[in-house]
PDB file of C-alpha atoms (C1' of nucleotides) in Angstrom:
ATOM      1  CA  UNK D 248      53.673   3.971  29.302  1.00 31.00           C
ATOM      2  CA  UNK D 249      50.730   6.385  29.641  1.00 33.00           C
ATOM      3  CA  UNK D 250      49.319   4.971  26.438  1.00 33.00           C
ATOM      4  CA  UNK D 251      49.460   1.504  27.883  1.00 34.00           C
ATOM      5  CA  UNK D 252      47.621   2.548  30.989  1.00 36.00           C
ATOM      6  CA  UNK D 253      44.698   4.253  29.316  1.00 37.00           C
ATOM      7  CA  UNK D 254      43.161   1.134  27.807  1.00 38.00           C
ATOM      8  CA  UNK D 255      43.355  -0.534  31.190  1.00 39.00           C
ATOM      9  CA  UNK D 256      41.620   2.415  32.808  1.00 39.00           C
ATOM     10  CA  UNK D 257      38.943   2.364  30.171  1.00 40.00           C
ATOM     11  CA  UNK D 258      38.215  -1.224  30.906  1.00 39.00           C
ATOM     12  CA  UNK D 259      38.140  -0.617  34.630  1.00 37.00           C
ATOM     13  CA  UNK D 260      35.692   2.234  34.160  1.00 50.00           C
ATOM     14  CA  UNK D 261      33.326   0.014  32.242  1.00 70.00           C
ATOM     15  CA  UNK D 262      33.762  -3.397  33.809  1.00 73.00           C
ATOM     16  CA  UNK D 263      33.482  -4.357  37.446  1.00 77.00           C
ATOM     17  CA  UNK D 264      35.424  -7.478  38.449  1.00 83.00           C
ATOM     18  CA  UNK D 265      33.860 -10.854  38.908  1.00 86.00           C
ATOM     19  CA  UNK D 266      33.819 -11.962  42.517  1.00 86.00           C
ATOM     20  CA  UNK D 267      32.351 -15.404  42.032  1.00 87.00           C
ATOM     21  CA  UNK D 268      31.542 -18.049  39.452  1.00 88.00           C
ATOM     22  CA  UNK D 269      28.249 -17.516  37.648  1.00 90.00           C
ATOM     23  CA  UNK D 270      25.729 -20.231  37.005  1.00 91.00           C
ATOM     24  CA  UNK D 271      26.610 -22.654  34.217  1.00 90.00           C
ATOM     25  CA  UNK D 272      24.493 -23.528  31.219  1.00 91.00           C
ATOM     26  CA  UNK D 273      23.507 -27.035  32.303  1.00 91.00           C
ATOM     27  CA  UNK D 274      22.427 -26.028  35.777  1.00 93.00           C
ATOM     28  CA  UNK D 275      20.529 -23.073  34.359  1.00 95.00           C
ATOM     29  CA  UNK D 276      18.422 -25.327  32.125  1.00 94.00           C
ATOM     30  CA  UNK D 277      17.543 -27.518  35.094  1.00 94.00           C
ATOM     31  CA  UNK D 278      16.748 -24.647  37.415  1.00 96.00           C
ATOM     32  CA  UNK D 279      14.824 -22.718  34.758  1.00 96.00           C
ATOM     33  CA  UNK D 280      12.562 -25.710  34.378  1.00 94.00           C
ATOM     34  CA  UNK D 281      11.681 -25.572  38.060  1.00 96.00           C
ATOM     35  CA  UNK D 282      11.096 -21.841  37.953  1.00 97.00           C
ATOM     36  CA  UNK D 283       8.863 -22.370  34.957  1.00 96.00           C
ATOM     37  CA  UNK D 284       6.746 -24.754  36.987  1.00 97.00           C
ATOM     38  CA  UNK D 285       6.308 -21.941  39.516  1.00 97.00           C
ATOM     39  CA  UNK D 286       5.537 -19.296  36.906  1.00 96.00           C
ATOM     40  CA  UNK D 287       1.790 -19.880  36.872  1.00 97.00           C
ATOM     41  CA  UNK D 288      -0.340 -18.365  39.665  1.00 96.00           C
ATOM     42  CA  UNK D 289      -2.499 -21.463  40.048  1.00 96.00           C
ATOM     43  CA  UNK D 290       0.514 -23.713  40.315  1.00 97.00           C
ATOM     44  CA  UNK D 291       2.123 -21.407  42.826  1.00 97.00           C
ATOM     45  CA  UNK D 292      -1.014 -21.458  44.932  1.00 96.00           C
ATOM     46  CA  UNK D 293      -1.257 -25.232  44.619  1.00 97.00           C
ATOM     47  CA  UNK D 294       2.269 -25.638  45.929  1.00 97.00           C
ATOM     48  CA  UNK D 295       1.557 -23.215  48.729  1.00 96.00           C
ATOM     49  CA  UNK D 296      -1.660 -25.000  49.622  1.00 96.00           C
ATOM     50  CA  UNK D 297       0.078 -28.376  49.748  1.00 96.00           C
ATOM     51  CA  UNK D 298       2.839 -26.946  51.904  1.00 96.00           C
ATOM     52  CA  UNK D 299       0.279 -25.340  54.207  1.00 94.00           C
ATOM     53  CA  UNK D 300      -1.026 -28.715  55.218  1.00 95.00           C
ATOM     54  CA  UNK D 301       0.422 -30.621  58.111  1.00 92.00           C
ATOM     55  CA  UNK D 302       3.515 -32.507  57.072  1.00 92.00           C
ATOM     56  CA  UNK D 303       3.624 -30.615  53.791  1.00 94.00           C
ATOM     57  CA  UNK D 304       1.203 -33.121  52.294  1.00 95.00           C
ATOM     58  CA  UNK D 305      -2.341 -32.840  51.016  1.00 96.00           C
ATOM     59  CA  UNK D 306      -4.993 -34.953  49.362  1.00 94.00           C
ATOM     60  CA  UNK D 307      -6.037 -33.954  45.843  1.00 95.00           C
ATOM     61  CA  UNK D 308      -9.616 -33.681  47.059  1.00 92.00           C
ATOM     62  CA  UNK D 309      -8.409 -30.661  49.053  1.00 92.00           C
ATOM     63  CA  UNK D 310      -6.767 -29.137  46.014  1.00 93.00           C
ATOM     64  CA  UNK D 311      -9.525 -29.085  43.428  1.00 91.00           C
ATOM     65  CA  UNK D 312     -11.989 -26.850  45.282  1.00 87.00           C
ATOM     66  CA  UNK D 313     -10.294 -23.502  45.941  1.00 89.00           C
ATOM     67  CA  UNK D 314      -9.546 -22.560  42.336  1.00 93.00           C
ATOM     68  CA  UNK D 315     -11.648 -21.273  39.471  1.00 91.00           C
ATOM     69  CA  UNK D 316     -10.412 -23.911  37.055  1.00 94.00           C
ATOM     70  CA  UNK D 317     -11.615 -27.384  36.240  1.00 94.00           C
ATOM     71  CA  UNK D 318     -10.430 -30.621  37.822  1.00 95.00           C
ATOM     72  CA  UNK D 319      -8.487 -31.712  34.743  1.00 95.00           C
ATOM     73  CA  UNK D 320      -6.660 -28.415  34.767  1.00 96.00           C
ATOM     74  CA  UNK D 321      -5.690 -28.924  38.411  1.00 97.00           C
ATOM     75  CA  UNK D 322      -4.518 -32.408  37.550  1.00 96.00           C
ATOM     76  CA  UNK D 323      -2.462 -31.027  34.676  1.00 97.00           C
ATOM     77  CA  UNK D 324      -0.863 -28.421  36.924  1.00 97.00           C
ATOM     78  CA  UNK D 325      -0.023 -31.010  39.547  1.00 97.00           C
ATOM     79  CA  UNK D 326       1.612 -33.049  36.814  1.00 96.00           C
ATOM     80  CA  UNK D 327       3.762 -30.079  35.830  1.00 97.00           C
ATOM     81  CA  UNK D 328       4.848 -29.595  39.448  1.00 97.00           C
ATOM     82  CA  UNK D 329       5.663 -33.268  39.804  1.00 97.00           C
ATOM     83  CA  UNK D 330       7.574 -33.461  36.510  1.00 95.00           C
ATOM     84  CA  UNK D 331       9.610 -30.461  37.574  1.00 96.00           C
ATOM     85  CA  UNK D 332      10.589 -32.295  40.740  1.00 96.00           C
ATOM     86  CA  UNK D 333       8.877 -29.914  43.151  1.00 97.00           C
ATOM     87  CA  UNK D 334       6.314 -32.368  44.530  1.00 97.00           C
ATOM     88  CA  UNK D 335       5.875 -36.083  44.897  1.00 96.00           C
ATOM     89  CA  UNK D 336       2.627 -38.012  44.700  1.00 96.00           C
ATOM     90  CA  UNK D 337       1.135 -41.382  45.584  1.00 95.00           C
ATOM     91  CA  UNK D 338      -2.207 -43.042  45.273  1.00 94.00           C
ATOM     92  CA  UNK D 339      -3.469 -44.559  48.530  1.00 93.00           C
ATOM     93  CA  UNK D 340      -6.708 -46.363  47.754  1.00 91.00           C
ATOM     94  CA  UNK D 341      -9.396 -43.918  46.760  1.00 92.00           C
ATOM     95  CA  UNK D 342      -7.264 -40.788  47.265  1.00 94.00           C
ATOM     96  CA  UNK D 343      -4.114 -39.399  45.725  1.00 96.00           C
ATOM     97  CA  UNK D 344      -1.739 -37.478  47.961  1.00 96.00           C
ATOM     98  CA  UNK D 345       0.775 -34.838  46.970  1.00 97.00           C
ATOM     99  CA  UNK D 346       3.652 -33.569  49.086  1.00 97.00           C
ATOM    100  CA  UNK D 347       6.318 -30.923  48.595  1.00 97.00           C
ATOM    101  CA  UNK D 348       9.942 -31.922  48.116  1.00 97.00           C
ATOM    102  CA  UNK D 349      11.801 -29.538  50.447  1.00 96.00           C
ATOM    103  CA  UNK D 350      15.198 -30.230  48.934  1.00 95.00           C
ATOM    104  CA  UNK D 351      14.086 -28.907  45.568  1.00 96.00           C
ATOM    105  CA  UNK D 352      12.683 -25.756  47.126  1.00 96.00           C
ATOM    106  CA  UNK D 353      15.857 -25.306  49.154  1.00 95.00           C
ATOM    107  CA  UNK D 354      17.912 -25.595  46.010  1.00 95.00           C
ATOM    108  CA  UNK D 355      15.946 -22.760  44.439  1.00 96.00           C
ATOM    109  CA  UNK D 356      16.011 -20.540  47.503  1.00 94.00           C
ATOM    110  CA  UNK D 357      19.760 -21.081  47.930  1.00 93.00           C
ATOM    111  CA  UNK D 358      20.261 -19.849  44.398  1.00 93.00           C
ATOM    112  CA  UNK D 359      18.194 -16.756  45.036  1.00 93.00           C
ATOM    113  CA  UNK D 360      19.940 -15.919  48.278  1.00 87.00           C
ATOM    114  CA  UNK D 361      23.346 -16.097  46.674  1.00 68.00           C
ATOM    115  CA  UNK D 362      22.478 -16.363  43.009  1.00 49.00           C
ATOM    116  CA  UNK D 363      25.997 -17.011  41.872  1.00 46.00           C
ATOM    117  CA  UNK D 364      26.921 -19.641  44.397  1.00 43.00           C
ATOM    118  CA  UNK D 365      27.925 -22.709  42.407  1.00 42.00           C
ATOM    119  CA  UNK D 366      25.080 -25.188  42.590  1.00 42.00           C
ATOM    120  CA  UNK D 367      25.936 -28.860  42.724  1.00 42.00           C
ATOM    121  CA  UNK D 368      24.186 -31.490  40.594  1.00 37.00           C
ATOM    122  CA  UNK D 369      22.546 -33.162  43.588  1.00 36.00           C
ATOM    123  CA  UNK D 370      18.904 -34.015  43.093  1.00 35.00           C
ATOM    124  CA  UNK D 371      16.309 -33.925  45.812  1.00 33.00           C
ATOM    125  CA  UNK D 372      15.066 -37.399  45.094  1.00 32.00           C
ATOM    126  CA  UNK D 373      11.601 -38.551  45.859  1.00 32.00           C
ATOM    127  CA  UNK D 374      10.162 -39.028  49.288  1.00 34.00           C
TER     128      UNK D 374
ATOM    129  CA  UNK E  73     -23.794 -43.790  67.154  1.00 33.00           C
ATOM    130  CA  UNK E  74     -21.189 -45.899  65.393  1.00 34.00           C
ATOM    131  CA  UNK E  75     -22.771 -44.903  62.093  1.00 33.00           C
ATOM    132  CA  UNK E  76     -22.397 -41.258  62.994  1.00 35.00           C
ATOM    133  CA  UNK E  77     -18.708 -41.623  63.734  1.00 36.00           C
ATOM    134  CA  UNK E  78     -17.721 -43.304  60.509  1.00 37.00           C
ATOM    135  CA  UNK E  79     -18.183 -40.324  58.213  1.00 38.00           C
ATOM    136  CA  UNK E  80     -16.061 -38.188  60.501  1.00 39.00           C
ATOM    137  CA  UNK E  81     -13.330 -40.823  60.477  1.00 39.00           C
ATOM    138  CA  UNK E  82     -13.465 -40.963  56.714  1.00 40.00           C
ATOM    139  CA  UNK E  83     -12.829 -37.266  56.471  1.00 39.00           C
ATOM    140  CA  UNK E  84      -9.989 -37.414  58.932  1.00 37.00           C
ATOM    141  CA  UNK E  85      -8.377 -40.202  56.955  1.00 51.00           C
ATOM    142  CA  UNK E  86      -8.432 -38.124  53.806  1.00 70.00           C
ATOM    143  CA  UNK E  87      -7.630 -34.606  54.916  1.00 74.00           C
ATOM    144  CA  UNK E  88      -4.671 -33.388  56.874  1.00 78.00           C
ATOM    145  CA  UNK E  89      -5.192 -30.141  58.786  1.00 84.00           C
ATOM    146  CA  UNK E  90      -3.974 -26.777  57.603  1.00 88.00           C
ATOM    147  CA  UNK E  91      -1.184 -25.425  59.751  1.00 87.00           C
ATOM    148  CA  UNK E  92      -0.734 -22.083  58.052  1.00 89.00           C
ATOM    149  CA  UNK E  93      -2.332 -19.667  55.615  1.00 90.00           C
ATOM    150  CA  UNK E  94      -1.642 -20.440  51.943  1.00 92.00           C
ATOM    151  CA  UNK E  95      -0.643 -17.864  49.389  1.00 92.00           C
ATOM    152  CA  UNK E  96      -3.433 -15.626  48.143  1.00 92.00           C
ATOM    153  CA  UNK E  97      -4.467 -15.053  44.564  1.00 92.00           C
ATOM    154  CA  UNK E  98      -3.115 -11.523  44.227  1.00 92.00           C
ATOM    155  CA  UNK E  99       0.286 -12.320  45.672  1.00 94.00           C
ATOM    156  CA  UNK E 100       0.487 -15.414  43.514  1.00 95.00           C
ATOM    157  CA  UNK E 101       0.021 -13.411  40.313  1.00 94.00           C
ATOM    158  CA  UNK E 102       2.796 -11.033  41.345  1.00 94.00           C
ATOM    159  CA  UNK E 103       5.207 -13.772  42.381  1.00 96.00           C
ATOM    160  CA  UNK E 104       4.433 -15.939  39.366  1.00 96.00           C
ATOM    161  CA  UNK E 105       5.484 -13.049  37.180  1.00 94.00           C
ATOM    162  CA  UNK E 106       8.870 -12.955  38.831  1.00 96.00           C
ATOM    163  CA  UNK E 107       9.298 -16.699  38.575  1.00 97.00           C
ATOM    164  CA  UNK E 108       8.364 -16.468  34.928  1.00 96.00           C
ATOM    165  CA  UNK E 109      11.199 -14.014  34.420  1.00 96.00           C
ATOM    166  CA  UNK E 110      13.534 -16.649  35.879  1.00 97.00           C
ATOM    167  CA  UNK E 111      12.101 -19.495  33.828  1.00 96.00           C
ATOM    168  CA  UNK E 112      14.407 -19.052  30.859  1.00 96.00           C
ATOM    169  CA  UNK E 113      17.971 -20.450  31.087  1.00 95.00           C
ATOM    170  CA  UNK E 114      19.526 -17.408  29.432  1.00 96.00           C
ATOM    171  CA  UNK E 115      17.754 -15.035  31.773  1.00 97.00           C
ATOM    172  CA  UNK E 116      18.756 -17.092  34.762  1.00 96.00           C
ATOM    173  CA  UNK E 117      22.373 -17.000  33.660  1.00 96.00           C
ATOM    174  CA  UNK E 118      22.160 -13.284  33.006  1.00 96.00           C
ATOM    175  CA  UNK E 119      20.925 -12.660  36.527  1.00 96.00           C
ATOM    176  CA  UNK E 120      23.631 -14.880  37.918  1.00 95.00           C
ATOM    177  CA  UNK E 121      26.283 -13.153  35.843  1.00 95.00           C
ATOM    178  CA  UNK E 122      25.150  -9.713  37.021  1.00 95.00           C
ATOM    179  CA  UNK E 123      25.144 -10.882  40.626  1.00 95.00           C
ATOM    180  CA  UNK E 124      28.597 -12.407  40.201  1.00 94.00           C
ATOM    181  CA  UNK E 125      30.082  -9.001  39.569  1.00 94.00           C
ATOM    182  CA  UNK E 126      31.350  -6.838  42.366  1.00 91.00           C
ATOM    183  CA  UNK E 127      28.526  -4.933  43.979  1.00 91.00           C
ATOM    184  CA  UNK E 128      25.986  -7.052  42.143  1.00 93.00           C
ATOM    185  CA  UNK E 129      26.259  -4.761  39.142  1.00 94.00           C
ATOM    186  CA  UNK E 130      27.512  -5.264  35.619  1.00 95.00           C
ATOM    187  CA  UNK E 131      27.850  -3.370  32.368  1.00 94.00           C
ATOM    188  CA  UNK E 132      25.803  -4.671  29.411  1.00 94.00           C
ATOM    189  CA  UNK E 133      28.997  -4.966  27.437  1.00 91.00           C
ATOM    190  CA  UNK E 134      29.930  -7.778  29.847  1.00 92.00           C
ATOM    191  CA  UNK E 135      26.593  -9.485  29.327  1.00 93.00           C
ATOM    192  CA  UNK E 136      26.343  -9.848  25.574  1.00 90.00           C
ATOM    193  CA  UNK E 137      29.419 -12.027  24.996  1.00 86.00           C
ATOM    194  CA  UNK E 138      28.957 -15.254  27.003  1.00 88.00           C
ATOM    195  CA  UNK E 139      25.714 -16.415  25.359  1.00 91.00           C
ATOM    196  CA  UNK E 140      24.863 -17.991  22.031  1.00 90.00           C
ATOM    197  CA  UNK E 141      22.131 -15.496  21.272  1.00 93.00           C
ATOM    198  CA  UNK E 142      22.174 -12.152  19.540  1.00 93.00           C
ATOM    199  CA  UNK E 143      22.646  -8.842  21.283  1.00 94.00           C
ATOM    200  CA  UNK E 144      19.022  -7.756  20.741  1.00 94.00           C
ATOM    201  CA  UNK E 145      17.897 -10.962  22.384  1.00 95.00           C
ATOM    202  CA  UNK E 146      20.071 -10.228  25.420  1.00 96.00           C
ATOM    203  CA  UNK E 147      18.573  -6.762  25.540  1.00 95.00           C
ATOM    204  CA  UNK E 148      15.091  -8.253  25.394  1.00 96.00           C
ATOM    205  CA  UNK E 149      15.859 -10.656  28.247  1.00 96.00           C
ATOM    206  CA  UNK E 150      17.265  -7.845  30.367  1.00 97.00           C
ATOM    207  CA  UNK E 151      14.063  -5.953  29.727  1.00 96.00           C
ATOM    208  CA  UNK E 152      12.026  -8.897  30.994  1.00 96.00           C
ATOM    209  CA  UNK E 153      14.131  -9.094  34.155  1.00 97.00           C
ATOM    210  CA  UNK E 154      13.773  -5.376  34.728  1.00 96.00           C
ATOM    211  CA  UNK E 155      10.019  -5.339  34.122  1.00 95.00           C
ATOM    212  CA  UNK E 156       9.644  -8.193  36.602  1.00 96.00           C
ATOM    213  CA  UNK E 157      11.406  -6.114  39.208  1.00 95.00           C
ATOM    214  CA  UNK E 158      14.435  -8.363  39.578  1.00 97.00           C
ATOM    215  CA  UNK E 159      17.050  -5.914  38.280  1.00 97.00           C
ATOM    216  CA  UNK E 160      17.512  -2.205  37.910  1.00 96.00           C
ATOM    217  CA  UNK E 161      19.334  -0.400  35.126  1.00 95.00           C
ATOM    218  CA  UNK E 162      20.824   2.955  34.297  1.00 94.00           C
ATOM    219  CA  UNK E 163      22.621   4.494  31.359  1.00 94.00           C
ATOM    220  CA  UNK E 164      25.889   6.178  32.274  1.00 93.00           C
ATOM    221  CA  UNK E 165      27.211   7.801  29.113  1.00 90.00           C
ATOM    222  CA  UNK E 166      28.220   5.199  26.601  1.00 91.00           C
ATOM    223  CA  UNK E 167      27.441   2.220  28.796  1.00 93.00           C
ATOM    224  CA  UNK E 168      24.314   0.807  30.405  1.00 95.00           C
ATOM    225  CA  UNK E 169      24.634  -0.852  33.810  1.00 96.00           C
ATOM    226  CA  UNK E 170      22.372  -3.472  35.350  1.00 96.00           C
ATOM    227  CA  UNK E 171      22.220  -4.475  38.992  1.00 97.00           C
ATOM    228  CA  UNK E 172      20.256  -7.040  40.948  1.00 96.00           C
ATOM    229  CA  UNK E 173      17.537  -5.982  43.373  1.00 96.00           C
ATOM    230  CA  UNK E 174      18.256  -8.112  46.448  1.00 95.00           C
ATOM    231  CA  UNK E 175      14.902  -7.410  48.075  1.00 95.00           C
ATOM    232  CA  UNK E 176      13.047  -9.013  45.185  1.00 96.00           C
ATOM    233  CA  UNK E 177      15.239 -12.105  45.308  1.00 96.00           C
ATOM    234  CA  UNK E 178      14.811 -12.289  49.078  1.00 95.00           C
ATOM    235  CA  UNK E 179      11.074 -12.159  48.653  1.00 95.00           C
ATOM    236  CA  UNK E 180      11.196 -15.158  46.358  1.00 96.00           C
ATOM    237  CA  UNK E 181      13.583 -17.149  48.503  1.00 94.00           C
ATOM    238  CA  UNK E 182      11.523 -16.461  51.622  1.00 93.00           C
ATOM    239  CA  UNK E 183       8.512 -17.914  49.870  1.00 94.00           C
ATOM    240  CA  UNK E 184      10.421 -21.028  48.905  1.00 94.00           C
ATOM    241  CA  UNK E 185      11.845 -21.561  52.370  1.00 88.00           C
ATOM    242  CA  UNK E 186       8.412 -21.349  53.965  1.00 68.00           C
ATOM    243  CA  UNK E 187       6.129 -21.418  50.957  1.00 49.00           C
ATOM    244  CA  UNK E 188       3.022 -20.687  52.928  1.00 45.00           C
ATOM    245  CA  UNK E 189       4.328 -17.839  54.995  1.00 43.00           C
ATOM    246  CA  UNK E 190       2.071 -14.889  54.307  1.00 42.00           C
ATOM    247  CA  UNK E 191       3.913 -12.528  52.000  1.00 42.00           C
ATOM    248  CA  UNK E 192       3.411  -8.849  52.500  1.00 42.00           C
ATOM    249  CA  UNK E 193       2.805  -6.426  49.662  1.00 38.00           C
ATOM    250  CA  UNK E 194       6.088  -4.657  50.207  1.00 36.00           C
ATOM    251  CA  UNK E 195       7.994  -3.925  47.036  1.00 35.00           C
ATOM    252  CA  UNK E 196      11.734  -3.935  46.735  1.00 33.00           C
ATOM    253  CA  UNK E 197      11.870  -0.516  45.127  1.00 32.00           C
ATOM    254  CA  UNK E 198      14.640   0.632  42.893  1.00 32.00           C
ATOM    255  CA  UNK E 199      18.185   1.215  43.877  1.00 34.00           C
TER     256      UNK E 199
ATOM    257  C1'  DT K 158     -19.177 -58.350  36.858  1.00 81.06           C
ATOM    258  C1'  DG K 159     -21.240 -53.849  36.691  1.00 81.06           C
ATOM    259  C1'  DT K 160     -21.504 -49.332  38.610  1.00 81.06           C
ATOM    260  C1'  DC K 161     -19.729 -45.311  40.558  1.00 81.06           C
ATOM    261  C1'  DA K 162     -16.405 -41.814  42.217  1.00 81.06           C
ATOM    262  C1'  DA K 163     -11.833 -40.038  41.928  1.00 81.06           C
ATOM    263  C1'  DC K 164      -8.302 -38.678  39.064  1.00 81.06           C
ATOM    264  C1'  DA K 165      -5.361 -38.569  34.844  1.00 81.06           C
ATOM    265  C1'  DT K 166      -4.743 -38.038  29.926  1.00 81.06           C
ATOM    266  C1'  DA K 167      -5.848 -36.582  25.091  1.00 81.06           C
ATOM    267  C1'  DG K 168      -6.880 -33.279  21.676  1.00 81.06           C
ATOM    268  C1'  DA K 169      -8.213 -28.687  20.279  1.00 81.06           C
ATOM    269  C1'  DC K 170      -7.716 -23.845  20.598  1.00 81.06           C
ATOM    270  C1'  DA K 171      -6.530 -19.066  21.849  1.00 81.06           C
ATOM    271  C1'  DC K 172      -2.938 -16.704  23.524  1.00 81.06           C
ATOM    272  C1'  DA K 173       2.014 -16.191  25.146  1.00 81.06           C
ATOM    273  C1'  DT K 174       7.017 -16.459  24.484  1.00 81.06           C
ATOM    274  C1'  DG K 175      12.025 -16.827  22.652  1.00 81.06           C
ATOM    275  C1'  DT K 176      14.657 -15.588  18.747  1.00 81.06           C
ATOM    276  C1'  DC K 177      16.020 -13.321  14.771  1.00 81.06           C
ATOM    277  C1'  DG K 178      17.273  -9.281  11.596  1.00 81.06           C
ATOM    278  C1'  DA K 179      15.957  -4.650  10.715  1.00 81.06           C
ATOM    279  C1'  DA K 180      15.208  -0.287  12.317  1.00 81.06           C
ATOM    280  C1'  DA K 181      15.137   3.282  15.834  1.00 81.06           C
ATOM    281  C1'  DT K 182      17.163   5.667  19.710  1.00 81.06           C
ATOM    282  C1'  DT K 183      20.835   7.465  22.655  1.00 81.06           C
ATOM    283  C1'  DG K 184      25.285   9.327  23.743  1.00 81.06           C
ATOM    284  C1'  DG K 185      30.100  10.668  22.427  1.00 81.06           C
ATOM    285  C1'  DA K 186      33.510  12.509  19.339  1.00 81.06           C
ATOM    286  C1'  DA K 187      35.062  15.028  15.347  1.00 81.06           C
TER     287       DA K 187
ATOM    288  C1'  DT R 264      26.019  18.959  12.302  1.00 81.06           C
ATOM    289  C1'  DT R 265      27.513  14.485  10.942  1.00 81.06           C
ATOM    290  C1'  DC R 266      29.238  10.120  11.935  1.00 81.06           C
ATOM    291  C1'  DC R 267      29.876   6.205  14.770  1.00 81.06           C
ATOM    292  C1'  DA R 268      29.249   2.864  18.560  1.00 81.06           C
ATOM    293  C1'  DA R 269      26.197   1.037  21.960  1.00 81.06           C
ATOM    294  C1'  DT R 270      21.762  -0.328  23.058  1.00 81.06           C
ATOM    295  C1'  DT R 271      16.799  -0.718  22.683  1.00 81.06           C
ATOM    296  C1'  DT R 272      12.665  -1.533  20.223  1.00 81.06           C
ATOM    297  C1'  DC R 273       9.921  -3.439  16.427  1.00 81.06           C
ATOM    298  C1'  DG R 274       7.786  -6.902  13.648  1.00 81.06           C
ATOM    299  C1'  DA R 275       7.649 -11.581  12.057  1.00 81.06           C
ATOM    300  C1'  DC R 276       7.650 -16.323  13.002  1.00 81.06           C
ATOM    301  C1'  DA R 277       8.060 -20.879  15.107  1.00 81.06           C
ATOM    302  C1'  DT R 278       7.206 -22.929  19.229  1.00 81.06           C
ATOM    303  C1'  DG R 279       5.278 -23.211  23.906  1.00 81.06           C
ATOM    304  C1'  DT R 280       1.485 -22.891  27.430  1.00 81.06           C
ATOM    305  C1'  DG R 281      -3.099 -22.636  30.097  1.00 81.06           C
ATOM    306  C1'  DT R 282      -7.696 -24.079  29.684  1.00 81.06           C
ATOM    307  C1'  DC R 283     -11.491 -26.530  28.213  1.00 81.06           C
ATOM    308  C1'  DT R 284     -14.456 -30.823  27.130  1.00 81.06           C
ATOM    309  C1'  DA R 285     -14.298 -35.535  26.299  1.00 81.06           C
ATOM    310  C1'  DT R 286     -12.438 -39.688  27.372  1.00 81.06           C
ATOM    311  C1'  DG R 287      -9.604 -43.150  29.710  1.00 81.06           C
ATOM    312  C1'  DT R 288      -7.810 -45.305  33.950  1.00 81.06           C
ATOM    313  C1'  DT R 289      -7.937 -46.777  38.713  1.00 81.06           C
ATOM    314  C1'  DG R 290      -9.931 -48.315  42.970  1.00 81.06           C
ATOM    315  C1'  DA R 291     -14.002 -49.370  45.918  1.00 81.06           C
ATOM    316  C1'  DC R 292     -18.248 -51.582  46.534  1.00 81.06           C
ATOM    317  C1'  DA R 293     -22.530 -54.189  45.669  1.00 81.06           C
TER     318       DA R 293
END
DNA sequence: TGTCAACATAGACACATGTCGAAATTGGAA
DNA sequence: TTCCAATTTCGACATGTGTCTATGTTGACA
């Protein structure tokens, strides 16, 4: 009997029990893609700048000035943010407007607050 | 007079006002580094798996099995998470334990909830 | 229709990153 | 001290990423 208990004790000493379901592989790929979009300082600042405007929306003409990179680079970064589902965009005549998609950001922050809370497959959708 | 008012109207039509201070360059570099650590699916799942254990802490021996990559690769990923300040680690005899640093995760989620809220320079510190 | 401004895309390039197997390091037991 | 298990680090390599200049696309206006 004592022999049977020792292995169990060994495992208890090494392993703490799981208290919740960890993130699955499919969700991780999706979420990692969004985090990757945020993993560049310029892109992070772009998102912040857009969100700092009234209504969480800004014109591109307001986004190309404050950075030390060229206009095509800003455009490329905005594309990455959009493709990752973090912002939406629309051309209105001369100007193109970008806006944050709060649902996507909420999805990320929910994960970080309780990282192992099961995340549903719901998408934010466009504005 | 009507000529003088048109340019001002044009600018109003294009630009929405700023309602808060956007993220600065220095903070963005720091935060982007943490997001980069989360931008790989395996690393995201590792963090989630650690956090899913009781006390937000897990033994490495629990972390090397559930993934389709080699043990050195898991070790490398854990290193990236640790260097980014998202987890802490400690060797206790035979086993090495990793735990999440909630303050770092909170810092990220706060940014995503109100992306343009000024983020202080406070660090999470180690456990 | 031609011209211009605003913005996006393409291609090239230097540098970064994920993964592997091999090797090194650390701690425990004999 | 030697041997072993657990874990980290190293070096190589294929692939990915940020940035640029050049070019293409879109919309407004004369």
